[in-house]
Tab-separated table of C-alpha atoms in Angstrom:
chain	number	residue	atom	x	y	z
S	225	UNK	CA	140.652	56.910	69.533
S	226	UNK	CA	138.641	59.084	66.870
S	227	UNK	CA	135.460	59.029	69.331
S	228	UNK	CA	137.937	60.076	71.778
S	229	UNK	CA	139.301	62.971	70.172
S	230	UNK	CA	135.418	64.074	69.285
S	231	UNK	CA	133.977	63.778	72.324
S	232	UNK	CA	136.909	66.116	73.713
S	233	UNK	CA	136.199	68.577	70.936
S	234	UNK	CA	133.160	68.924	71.469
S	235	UNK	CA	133.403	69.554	75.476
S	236	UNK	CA	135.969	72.092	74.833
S	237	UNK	CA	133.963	73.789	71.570
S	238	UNK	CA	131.098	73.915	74.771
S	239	UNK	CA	133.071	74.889	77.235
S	240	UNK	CA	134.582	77.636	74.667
S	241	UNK	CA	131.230	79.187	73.430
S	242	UNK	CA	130.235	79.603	76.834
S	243	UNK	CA	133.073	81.525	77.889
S	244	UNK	CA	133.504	84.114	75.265
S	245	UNK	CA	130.106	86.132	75.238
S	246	UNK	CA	127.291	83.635	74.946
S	247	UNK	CA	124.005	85.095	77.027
S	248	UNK	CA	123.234	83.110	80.155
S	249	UNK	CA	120.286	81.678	78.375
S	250	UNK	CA	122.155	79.245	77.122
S	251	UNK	CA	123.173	77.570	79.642
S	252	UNK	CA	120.524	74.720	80.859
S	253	UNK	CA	117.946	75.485	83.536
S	254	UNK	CA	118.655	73.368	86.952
S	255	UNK	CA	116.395	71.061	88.316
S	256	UNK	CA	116.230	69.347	91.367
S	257	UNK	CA	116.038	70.165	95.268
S	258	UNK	CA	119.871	70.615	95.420
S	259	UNK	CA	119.811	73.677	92.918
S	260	UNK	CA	117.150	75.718	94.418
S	261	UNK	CA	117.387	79.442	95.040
S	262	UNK	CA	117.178	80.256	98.979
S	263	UNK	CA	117.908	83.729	98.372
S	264	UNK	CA	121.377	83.639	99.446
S	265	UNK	CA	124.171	86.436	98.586
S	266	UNK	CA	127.219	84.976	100.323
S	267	UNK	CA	128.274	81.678	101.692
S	268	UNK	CA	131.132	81.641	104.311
S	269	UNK	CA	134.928	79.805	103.462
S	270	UNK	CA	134.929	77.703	106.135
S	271	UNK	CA	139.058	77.774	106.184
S	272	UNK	CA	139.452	81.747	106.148
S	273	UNK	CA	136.140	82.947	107.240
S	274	UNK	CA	135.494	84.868	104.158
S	275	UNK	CA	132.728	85.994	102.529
S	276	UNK	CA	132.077	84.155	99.147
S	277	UNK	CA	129.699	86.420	96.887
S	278	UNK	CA	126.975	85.378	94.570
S	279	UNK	CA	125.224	88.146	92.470
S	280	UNK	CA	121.974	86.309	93.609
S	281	UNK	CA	120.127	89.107	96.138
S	282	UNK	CA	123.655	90.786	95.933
S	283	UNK	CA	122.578	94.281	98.132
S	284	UNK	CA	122.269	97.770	96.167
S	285	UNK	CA	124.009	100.957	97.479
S	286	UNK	CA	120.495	102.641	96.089
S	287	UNK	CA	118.576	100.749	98.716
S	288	UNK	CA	120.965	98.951	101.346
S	289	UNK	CA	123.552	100.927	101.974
S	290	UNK	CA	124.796	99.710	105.296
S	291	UNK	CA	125.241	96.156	103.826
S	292	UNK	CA	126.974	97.646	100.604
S	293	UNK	CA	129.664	99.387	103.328
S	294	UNK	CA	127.637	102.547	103.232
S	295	UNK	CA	126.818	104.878	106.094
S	296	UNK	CA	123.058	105.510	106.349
S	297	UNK	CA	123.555	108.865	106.369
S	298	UNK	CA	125.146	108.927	102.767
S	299	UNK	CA	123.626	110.385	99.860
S	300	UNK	CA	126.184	108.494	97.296
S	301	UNK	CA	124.675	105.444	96.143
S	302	UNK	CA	126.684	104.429	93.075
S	303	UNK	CA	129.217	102.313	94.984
S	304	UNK	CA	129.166	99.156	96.721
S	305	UNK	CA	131.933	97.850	98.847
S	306	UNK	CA	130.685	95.373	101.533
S	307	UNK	CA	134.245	94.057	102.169
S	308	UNK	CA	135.237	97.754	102.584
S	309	UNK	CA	138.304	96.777	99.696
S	310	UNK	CA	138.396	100.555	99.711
S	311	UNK	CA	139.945	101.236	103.391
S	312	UNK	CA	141.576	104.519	102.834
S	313	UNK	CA	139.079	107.509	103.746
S	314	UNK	CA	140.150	109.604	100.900
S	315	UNK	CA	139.360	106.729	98.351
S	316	UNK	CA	135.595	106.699	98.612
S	317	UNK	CA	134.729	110.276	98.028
S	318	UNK	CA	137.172	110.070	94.565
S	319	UNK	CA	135.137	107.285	93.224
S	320	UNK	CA	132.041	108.823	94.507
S	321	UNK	CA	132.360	112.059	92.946
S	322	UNK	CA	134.054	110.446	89.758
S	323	UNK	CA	130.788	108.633	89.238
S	324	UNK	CA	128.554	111.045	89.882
S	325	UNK	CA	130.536	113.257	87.477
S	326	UNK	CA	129.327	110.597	84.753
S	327	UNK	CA	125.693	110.844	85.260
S	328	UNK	CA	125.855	115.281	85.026
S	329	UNK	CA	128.410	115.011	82.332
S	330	UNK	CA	126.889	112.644	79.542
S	331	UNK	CA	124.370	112.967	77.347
S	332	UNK	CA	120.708	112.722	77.774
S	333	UNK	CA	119.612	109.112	75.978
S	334	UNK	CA	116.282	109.139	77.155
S	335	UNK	CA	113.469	109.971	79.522
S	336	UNK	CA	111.920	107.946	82.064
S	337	UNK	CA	108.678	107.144	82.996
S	338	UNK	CA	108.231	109.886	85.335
S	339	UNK	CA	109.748	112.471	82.617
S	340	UNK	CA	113.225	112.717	84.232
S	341	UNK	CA	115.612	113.070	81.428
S	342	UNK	CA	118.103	110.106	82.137
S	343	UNK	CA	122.267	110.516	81.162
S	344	UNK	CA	124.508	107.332	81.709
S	345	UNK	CA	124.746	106.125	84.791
S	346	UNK	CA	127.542	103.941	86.175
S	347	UNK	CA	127.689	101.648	89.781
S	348	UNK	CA	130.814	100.042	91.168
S	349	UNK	CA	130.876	96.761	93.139
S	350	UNK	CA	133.678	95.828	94.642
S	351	UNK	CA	134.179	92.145	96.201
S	352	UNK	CA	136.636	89.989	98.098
S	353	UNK	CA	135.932	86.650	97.127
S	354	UNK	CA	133.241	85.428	94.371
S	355	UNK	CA	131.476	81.903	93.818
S	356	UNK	CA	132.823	80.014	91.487
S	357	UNK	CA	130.850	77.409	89.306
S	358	UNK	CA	132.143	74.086	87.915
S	359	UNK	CA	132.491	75.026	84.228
S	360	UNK	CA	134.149	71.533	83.593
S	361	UNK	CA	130.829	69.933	85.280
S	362	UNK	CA	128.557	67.364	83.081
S	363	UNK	CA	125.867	68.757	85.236
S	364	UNK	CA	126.604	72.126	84.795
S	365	UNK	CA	123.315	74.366	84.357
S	366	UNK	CA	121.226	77.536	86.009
S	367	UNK	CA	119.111	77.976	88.676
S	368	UNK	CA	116.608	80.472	88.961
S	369	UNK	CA	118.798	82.984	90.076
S	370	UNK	CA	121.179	82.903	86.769
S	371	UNK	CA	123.812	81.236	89.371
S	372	UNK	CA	125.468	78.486	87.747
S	373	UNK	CA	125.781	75.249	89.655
S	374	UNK	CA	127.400	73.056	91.082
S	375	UNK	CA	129.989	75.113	92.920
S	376	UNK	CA	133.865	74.061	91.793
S	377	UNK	CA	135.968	72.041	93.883
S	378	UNK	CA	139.039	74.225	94.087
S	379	UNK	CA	141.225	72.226	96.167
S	380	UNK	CA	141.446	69.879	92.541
S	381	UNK	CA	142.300	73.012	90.383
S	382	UNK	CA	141.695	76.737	89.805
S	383	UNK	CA	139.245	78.145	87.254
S	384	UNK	CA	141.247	78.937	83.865
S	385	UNK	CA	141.341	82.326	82.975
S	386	UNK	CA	138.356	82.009	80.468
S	387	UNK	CA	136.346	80.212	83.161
S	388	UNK	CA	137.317	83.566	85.203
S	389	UNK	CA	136.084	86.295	82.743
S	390	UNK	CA	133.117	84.167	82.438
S	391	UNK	CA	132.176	84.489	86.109
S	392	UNK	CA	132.637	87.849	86.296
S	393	UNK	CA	130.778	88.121	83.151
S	394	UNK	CA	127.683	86.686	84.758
S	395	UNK	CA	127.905	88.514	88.106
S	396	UNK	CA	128.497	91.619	86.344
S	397	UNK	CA	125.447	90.867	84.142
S	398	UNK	CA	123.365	89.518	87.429
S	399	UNK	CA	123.802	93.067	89.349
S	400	UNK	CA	123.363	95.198	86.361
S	401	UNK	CA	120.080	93.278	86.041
S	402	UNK	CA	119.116	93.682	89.833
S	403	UNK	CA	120.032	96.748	90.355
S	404	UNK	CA	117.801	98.000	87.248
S	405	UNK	CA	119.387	101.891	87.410
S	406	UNK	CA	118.701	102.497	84.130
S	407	UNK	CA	115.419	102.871	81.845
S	408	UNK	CA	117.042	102.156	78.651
S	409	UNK	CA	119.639	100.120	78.655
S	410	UNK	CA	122.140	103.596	79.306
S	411	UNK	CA	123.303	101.553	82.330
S	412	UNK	CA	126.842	100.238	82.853
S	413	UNK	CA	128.322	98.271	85.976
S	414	UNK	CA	131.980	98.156	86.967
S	415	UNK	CA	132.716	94.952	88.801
S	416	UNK	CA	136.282	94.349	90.471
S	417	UNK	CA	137.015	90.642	92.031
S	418	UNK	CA	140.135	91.174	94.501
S	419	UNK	CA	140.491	87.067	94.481
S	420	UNK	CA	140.841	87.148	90.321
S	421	UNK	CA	142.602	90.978	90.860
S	422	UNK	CA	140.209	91.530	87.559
S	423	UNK	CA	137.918	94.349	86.470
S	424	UNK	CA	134.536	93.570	84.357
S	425	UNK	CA	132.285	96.065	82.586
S	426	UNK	CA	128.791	95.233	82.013
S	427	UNK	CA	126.933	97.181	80.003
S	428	UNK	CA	123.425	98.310	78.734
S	429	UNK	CA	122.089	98.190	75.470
S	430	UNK	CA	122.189	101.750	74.593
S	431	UNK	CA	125.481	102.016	76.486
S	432	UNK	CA	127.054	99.377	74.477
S	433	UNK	CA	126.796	101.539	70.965
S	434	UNK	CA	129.407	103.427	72.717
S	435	UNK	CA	131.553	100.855	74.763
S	436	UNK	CA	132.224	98.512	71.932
S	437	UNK	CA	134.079	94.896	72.705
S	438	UNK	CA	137.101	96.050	71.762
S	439	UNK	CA	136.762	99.379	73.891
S	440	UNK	CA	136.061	97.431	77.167
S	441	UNK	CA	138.711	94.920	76.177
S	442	UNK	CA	141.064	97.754	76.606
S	443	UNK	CA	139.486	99.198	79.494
S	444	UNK	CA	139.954	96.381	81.127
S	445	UNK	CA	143.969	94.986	79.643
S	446	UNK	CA	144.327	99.220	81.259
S	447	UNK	CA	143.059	98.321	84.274
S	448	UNK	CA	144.947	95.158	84.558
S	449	UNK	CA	148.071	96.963	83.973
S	450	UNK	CA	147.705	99.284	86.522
S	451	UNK	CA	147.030	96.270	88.990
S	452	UNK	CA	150.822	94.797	87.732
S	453	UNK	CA	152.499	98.063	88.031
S	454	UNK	CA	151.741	99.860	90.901
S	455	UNK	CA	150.352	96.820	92.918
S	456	UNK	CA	147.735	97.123	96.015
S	457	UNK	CA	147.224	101.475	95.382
S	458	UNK	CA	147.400	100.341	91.415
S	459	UNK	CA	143.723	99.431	92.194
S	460	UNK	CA	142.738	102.904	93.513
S	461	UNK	CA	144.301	104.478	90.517
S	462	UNK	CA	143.432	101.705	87.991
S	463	UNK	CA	139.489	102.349	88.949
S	464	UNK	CA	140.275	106.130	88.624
S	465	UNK	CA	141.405	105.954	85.604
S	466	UNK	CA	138.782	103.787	84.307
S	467	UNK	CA	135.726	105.793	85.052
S	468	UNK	CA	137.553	109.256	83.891
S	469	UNK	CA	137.934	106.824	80.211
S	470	UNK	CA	133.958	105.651	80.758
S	471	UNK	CA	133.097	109.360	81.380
S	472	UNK	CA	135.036	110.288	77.778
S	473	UNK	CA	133.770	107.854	76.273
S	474	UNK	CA	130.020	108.115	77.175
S	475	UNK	CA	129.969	111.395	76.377
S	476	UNK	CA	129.355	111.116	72.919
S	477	UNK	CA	128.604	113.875	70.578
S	478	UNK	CA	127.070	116.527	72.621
S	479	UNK	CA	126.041	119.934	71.939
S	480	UNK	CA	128.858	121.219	74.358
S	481	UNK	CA	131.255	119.017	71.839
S	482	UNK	CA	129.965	120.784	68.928
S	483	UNK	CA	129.829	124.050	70.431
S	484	UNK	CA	133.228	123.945	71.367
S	485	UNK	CA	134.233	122.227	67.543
S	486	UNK	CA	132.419	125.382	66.270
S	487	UNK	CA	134.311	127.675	68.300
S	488	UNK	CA	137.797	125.979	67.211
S	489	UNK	CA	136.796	126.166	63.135
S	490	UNK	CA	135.553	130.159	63.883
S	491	UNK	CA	139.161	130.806	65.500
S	492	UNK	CA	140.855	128.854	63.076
S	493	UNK	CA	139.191	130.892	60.226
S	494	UNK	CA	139.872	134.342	62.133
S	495	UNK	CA	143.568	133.253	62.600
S	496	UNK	CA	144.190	133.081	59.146
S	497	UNK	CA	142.199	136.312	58.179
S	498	UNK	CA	144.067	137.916	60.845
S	499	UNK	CA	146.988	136.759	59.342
S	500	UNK	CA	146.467	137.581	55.857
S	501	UNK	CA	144.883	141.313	57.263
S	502	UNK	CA	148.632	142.068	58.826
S	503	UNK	CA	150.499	140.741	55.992
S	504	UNK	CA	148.727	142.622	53.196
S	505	UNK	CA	149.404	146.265	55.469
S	506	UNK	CA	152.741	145.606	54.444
S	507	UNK	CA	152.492	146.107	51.271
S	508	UNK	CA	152.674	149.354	49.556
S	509	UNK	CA	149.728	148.943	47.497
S	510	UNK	CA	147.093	146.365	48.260
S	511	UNK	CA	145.975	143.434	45.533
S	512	UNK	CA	142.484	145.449	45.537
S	513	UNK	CA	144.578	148.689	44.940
S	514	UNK	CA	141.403	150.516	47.247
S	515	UNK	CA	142.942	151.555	50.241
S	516	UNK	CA	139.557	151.582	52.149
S	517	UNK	CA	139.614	147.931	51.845
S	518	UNK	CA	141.894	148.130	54.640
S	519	UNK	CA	139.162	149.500	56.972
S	520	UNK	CA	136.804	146.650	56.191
S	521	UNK	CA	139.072	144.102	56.941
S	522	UNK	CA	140.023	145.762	60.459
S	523	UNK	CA	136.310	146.096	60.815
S	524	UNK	CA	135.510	142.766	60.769
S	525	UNK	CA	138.876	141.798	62.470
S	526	UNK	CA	137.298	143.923	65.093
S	527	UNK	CA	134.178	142.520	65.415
S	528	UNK	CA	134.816	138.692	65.207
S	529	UNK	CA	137.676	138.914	67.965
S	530	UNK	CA	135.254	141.254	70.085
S	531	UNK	CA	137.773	143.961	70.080
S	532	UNK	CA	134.803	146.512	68.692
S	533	UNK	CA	132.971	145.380	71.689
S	534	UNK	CA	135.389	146.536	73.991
S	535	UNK	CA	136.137	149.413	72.692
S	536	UNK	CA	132.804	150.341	72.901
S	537	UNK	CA	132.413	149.682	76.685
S	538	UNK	CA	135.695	151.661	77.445
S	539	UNK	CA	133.711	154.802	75.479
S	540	UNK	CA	129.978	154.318	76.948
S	541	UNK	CA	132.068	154.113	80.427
S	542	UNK	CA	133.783	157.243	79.850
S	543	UNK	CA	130.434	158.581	78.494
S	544	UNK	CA	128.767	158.131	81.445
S	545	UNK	CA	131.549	158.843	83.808
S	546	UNK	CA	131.198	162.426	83.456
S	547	UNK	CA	127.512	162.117	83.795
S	548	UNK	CA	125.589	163.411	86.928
S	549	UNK	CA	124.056	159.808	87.375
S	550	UNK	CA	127.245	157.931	86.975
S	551	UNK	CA	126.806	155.593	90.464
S	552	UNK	CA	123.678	154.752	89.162
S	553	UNK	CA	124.190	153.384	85.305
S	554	UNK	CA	127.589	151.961	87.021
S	555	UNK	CA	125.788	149.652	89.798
S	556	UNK	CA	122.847	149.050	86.611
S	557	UNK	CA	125.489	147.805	84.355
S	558	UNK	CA	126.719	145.639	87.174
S	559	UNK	CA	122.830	143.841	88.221
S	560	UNK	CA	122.453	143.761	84.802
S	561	UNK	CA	125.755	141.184	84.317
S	562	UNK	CA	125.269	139.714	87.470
S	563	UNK	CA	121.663	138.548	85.964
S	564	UNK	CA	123.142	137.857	82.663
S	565	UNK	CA	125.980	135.931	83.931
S	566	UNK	CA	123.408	133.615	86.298
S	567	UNK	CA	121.159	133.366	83.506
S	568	UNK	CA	123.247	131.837	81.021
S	569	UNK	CA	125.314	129.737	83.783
S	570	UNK	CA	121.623	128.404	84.555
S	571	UNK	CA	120.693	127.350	81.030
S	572	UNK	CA	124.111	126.236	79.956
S	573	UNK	CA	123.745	123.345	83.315
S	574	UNK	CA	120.336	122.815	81.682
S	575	UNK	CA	121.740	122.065	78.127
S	576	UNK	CA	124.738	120.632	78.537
S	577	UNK	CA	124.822	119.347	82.122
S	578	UNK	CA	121.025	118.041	82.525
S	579	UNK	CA	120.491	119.325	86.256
C-alpha cells in the first residue's frame, strides 16, 4: 500500500511540474521510427473532417499567407486564421489594425541587425482544433519538433484542464519560436484554441519584464470571461480587449509618458499659483504690502498659460494689418506654421511613434 501511494505521488508530482511552467526541455527526447518528424502541421479527424493542428511547420502570415487565411494581396501579416474562426468581414481589419497599433505605439527595445529600431511586436493564431498529447503516457517524451508524443486517446477521457494550458503552452511557445518576429526576445504570441475556448500568451524575454505571470494570468481569466458572457461574439470582443491591455501594457515608460506626466505636474503647479494670484487680489493690502508684486505674478501667470503669447499675436496682427504689405507677412506667417506644424508632427512620429 505505501509503494502504492508513492509511486502515485510521484506520477502526479511529474505530471504537475510539467504542467505549470516547466521549459519543454524537460521533457525526454523521443526515439524510435514511430516518433519521427515528417514535417506535418495538421492531421485530419477522421469522424468530423477537421483539421487537427500541431505547431510543428505551423504556416506564418509573414510568409504564407494564403494558408494562414490570408489574401495574397494583403499587406497585414500579424494574424493567422487558417480555419477562418474570424468569418465576419469587419473582424479582421479590427484585429489587424489593433496589432499593428502595438508595434507604432510601444517603445523601441532594441535594434536589429540591419539597424531597424524594433518596438513590440505581437501575432495572433487562431485554431479550430489542436493535437493533443498523452500527458498520462509512461512513454510520454519529444520529438524533434518539440511535439509531444504519443497522441491521447480521447474517446477514454478528455485532457484535464492543466493538461490543457500545458498544450497551449507548448504550441504557443512552438510558433513564437518559428515564427522568430522578434530580435530580442520583444516578441509576444496570442494563441486562441476554439476546441479548449482558451486564450494563451507566449512571450519573449524582454517582453516578459513587462507581462509578468500574474499579468497574463489575468489577461487570460479576462479573456475567459468574455468567452462566458457574451458567448460566440465574446471572442471578437474578448481578443479586442486583450490586445488594447497588451498595447497598455507594453508601452512602458516612454518619453511621450513622461512628457505628458511633465505637462500634468506644470498645470498642476500653475493651478495653484493661479489660484493663490486671484485670491490674494482680494485683499486690500497684499502679504508683501508692494503692490507691484501684483504685476509679477500676472506676468508670469501670463506667460506659463501662454496668454502673453497671444496677446502678442493679436498686436503684431493688428501691426501689420495696417501695413502696405499686409497679404504678404499674412500668407508668410501662414507657410511659416504650415512648416512648423509638419515639422514637429514629423519628429514627434520619429520620437514617440518610431516610423
Amino acid at each position: 500500500m505505501t509503494l502504492t501511494f508513492l509511486a502515485s505521488f510521484c506520477v502526479t508530482s511529474l505530471l504537475v511540474g510539467h504542467v505549470t511552467g516547466v521549459t519543454s526541455r524537460d521533457y525526454a527526447p523521443c526515439t524510435g521510427l514511430a516518433y519521427i518528424f515528417n514535417g506535418y502541421t495538421f492531421t485530419f479527424d477522421a469522424a468530423s473532417g477537421e483539421r487537427v493542428w500541431s505547431h510543428c511547420s505551423f504556416p506564418s502570415p509573414f510568409g504564407d499567407l494564403i494558408r494562414c487565411g490570408r489574401p495574397r494581396s494583403d499587406k497585414k501579416r500579424f494574424l493567422c486564421d487558417p480555419d477562418h474562426i474570424l468569418d465576419r468581414v469587419a473582424d479582421v481589419p479590427l484585429i489587424d489594425e489593433l496589432l499593428e497599433t502595438i508595434q507604432k505605439r510601444t517603445s523601441v527595445v532594441c535594434v536589429n541587425s540591419a539597424g531597424i529600431r524594433e518596438t513590440f511586436r505581437v501575432a495572433v493564431a487562431l485554431i479550430n482544433r489542436i493535437y493533443i498529447p498523452d500527458m498520462d503516457s509512461p512513454d510520454l517524451c519529444q520529438n524533434e519538433c518539440g511535439r509531444l508524443q504519443p497522441a491521447l486517446n480521447i474517446s477514454r477521457r478528455i485532457p484535464t484542464e492543466e493538461e490543457q494550458e500545458e498544450i497551449m503552452r507548448l504550441f504557443a511557445d512552438g510558433i513564437r519560436s518559428l515564427w522568430d518576429i522578434g530580435s530580442c526576445g520583444n516578441d509576444v504570441i496570442v494563441l486562441y484554441c476554439k476546441e479548449f475556448h482558451k486564450v494563451h500568451v507566449s512571450s519573449g524575454s524582454k517582453a516578459s519584464e513587462y507581462l509578468t505571470p500574474e499579468k497574463v494570468a489575468t489577461l487570460q481569466t479576462t479573456f475567459q470571461t468574455y468567452i462566458s458572457t457574451h458567448g460566440t461574439q465574446g471572442f471578437v470582443l474578448g481578443l479586442e480587449n486583450l490586445l488594447k491591455s497588451l498595447k497598455f501594457t507594453l508601452k512602458g515608460i516612454t518619453p511621450a509618458f513622461i512628457l505628458l506626466m511633465g505637462n500634468m505636474a506644470v498645470l498642476g503647479v500653475m493651478t495653484v499659483v493661479l489660484f493663490y494670484y486671484i485670491l490674494g487680489k482680494r485683499f486690500e493690502t497684499n502679504i508683501w504690502e508692494d503692490d507691484n508684486c501684483y504685476w509679477v505674478w500676472e506676468l508670469f501667470v501670463k506667460c506659463s498659460t501662454g496668454i502673453l503669447w497671444l496677446e502678442i499675436c493679436v498686436l503684431v496682427m493688428a501691426k501689420i494689418s495696417h501695413s502696405s504689405r499686409a497679404l504678404f507677412y499674412v500668407f508668410l506667417a501662414a507657410v511659416l506654421g504650415l512648416i512648423f506644424c509638419t515639422a514637429l508632427h514629423y519628429v514627434s512620429r520619429r520620437i514617440y511613434y518610431h516610423e
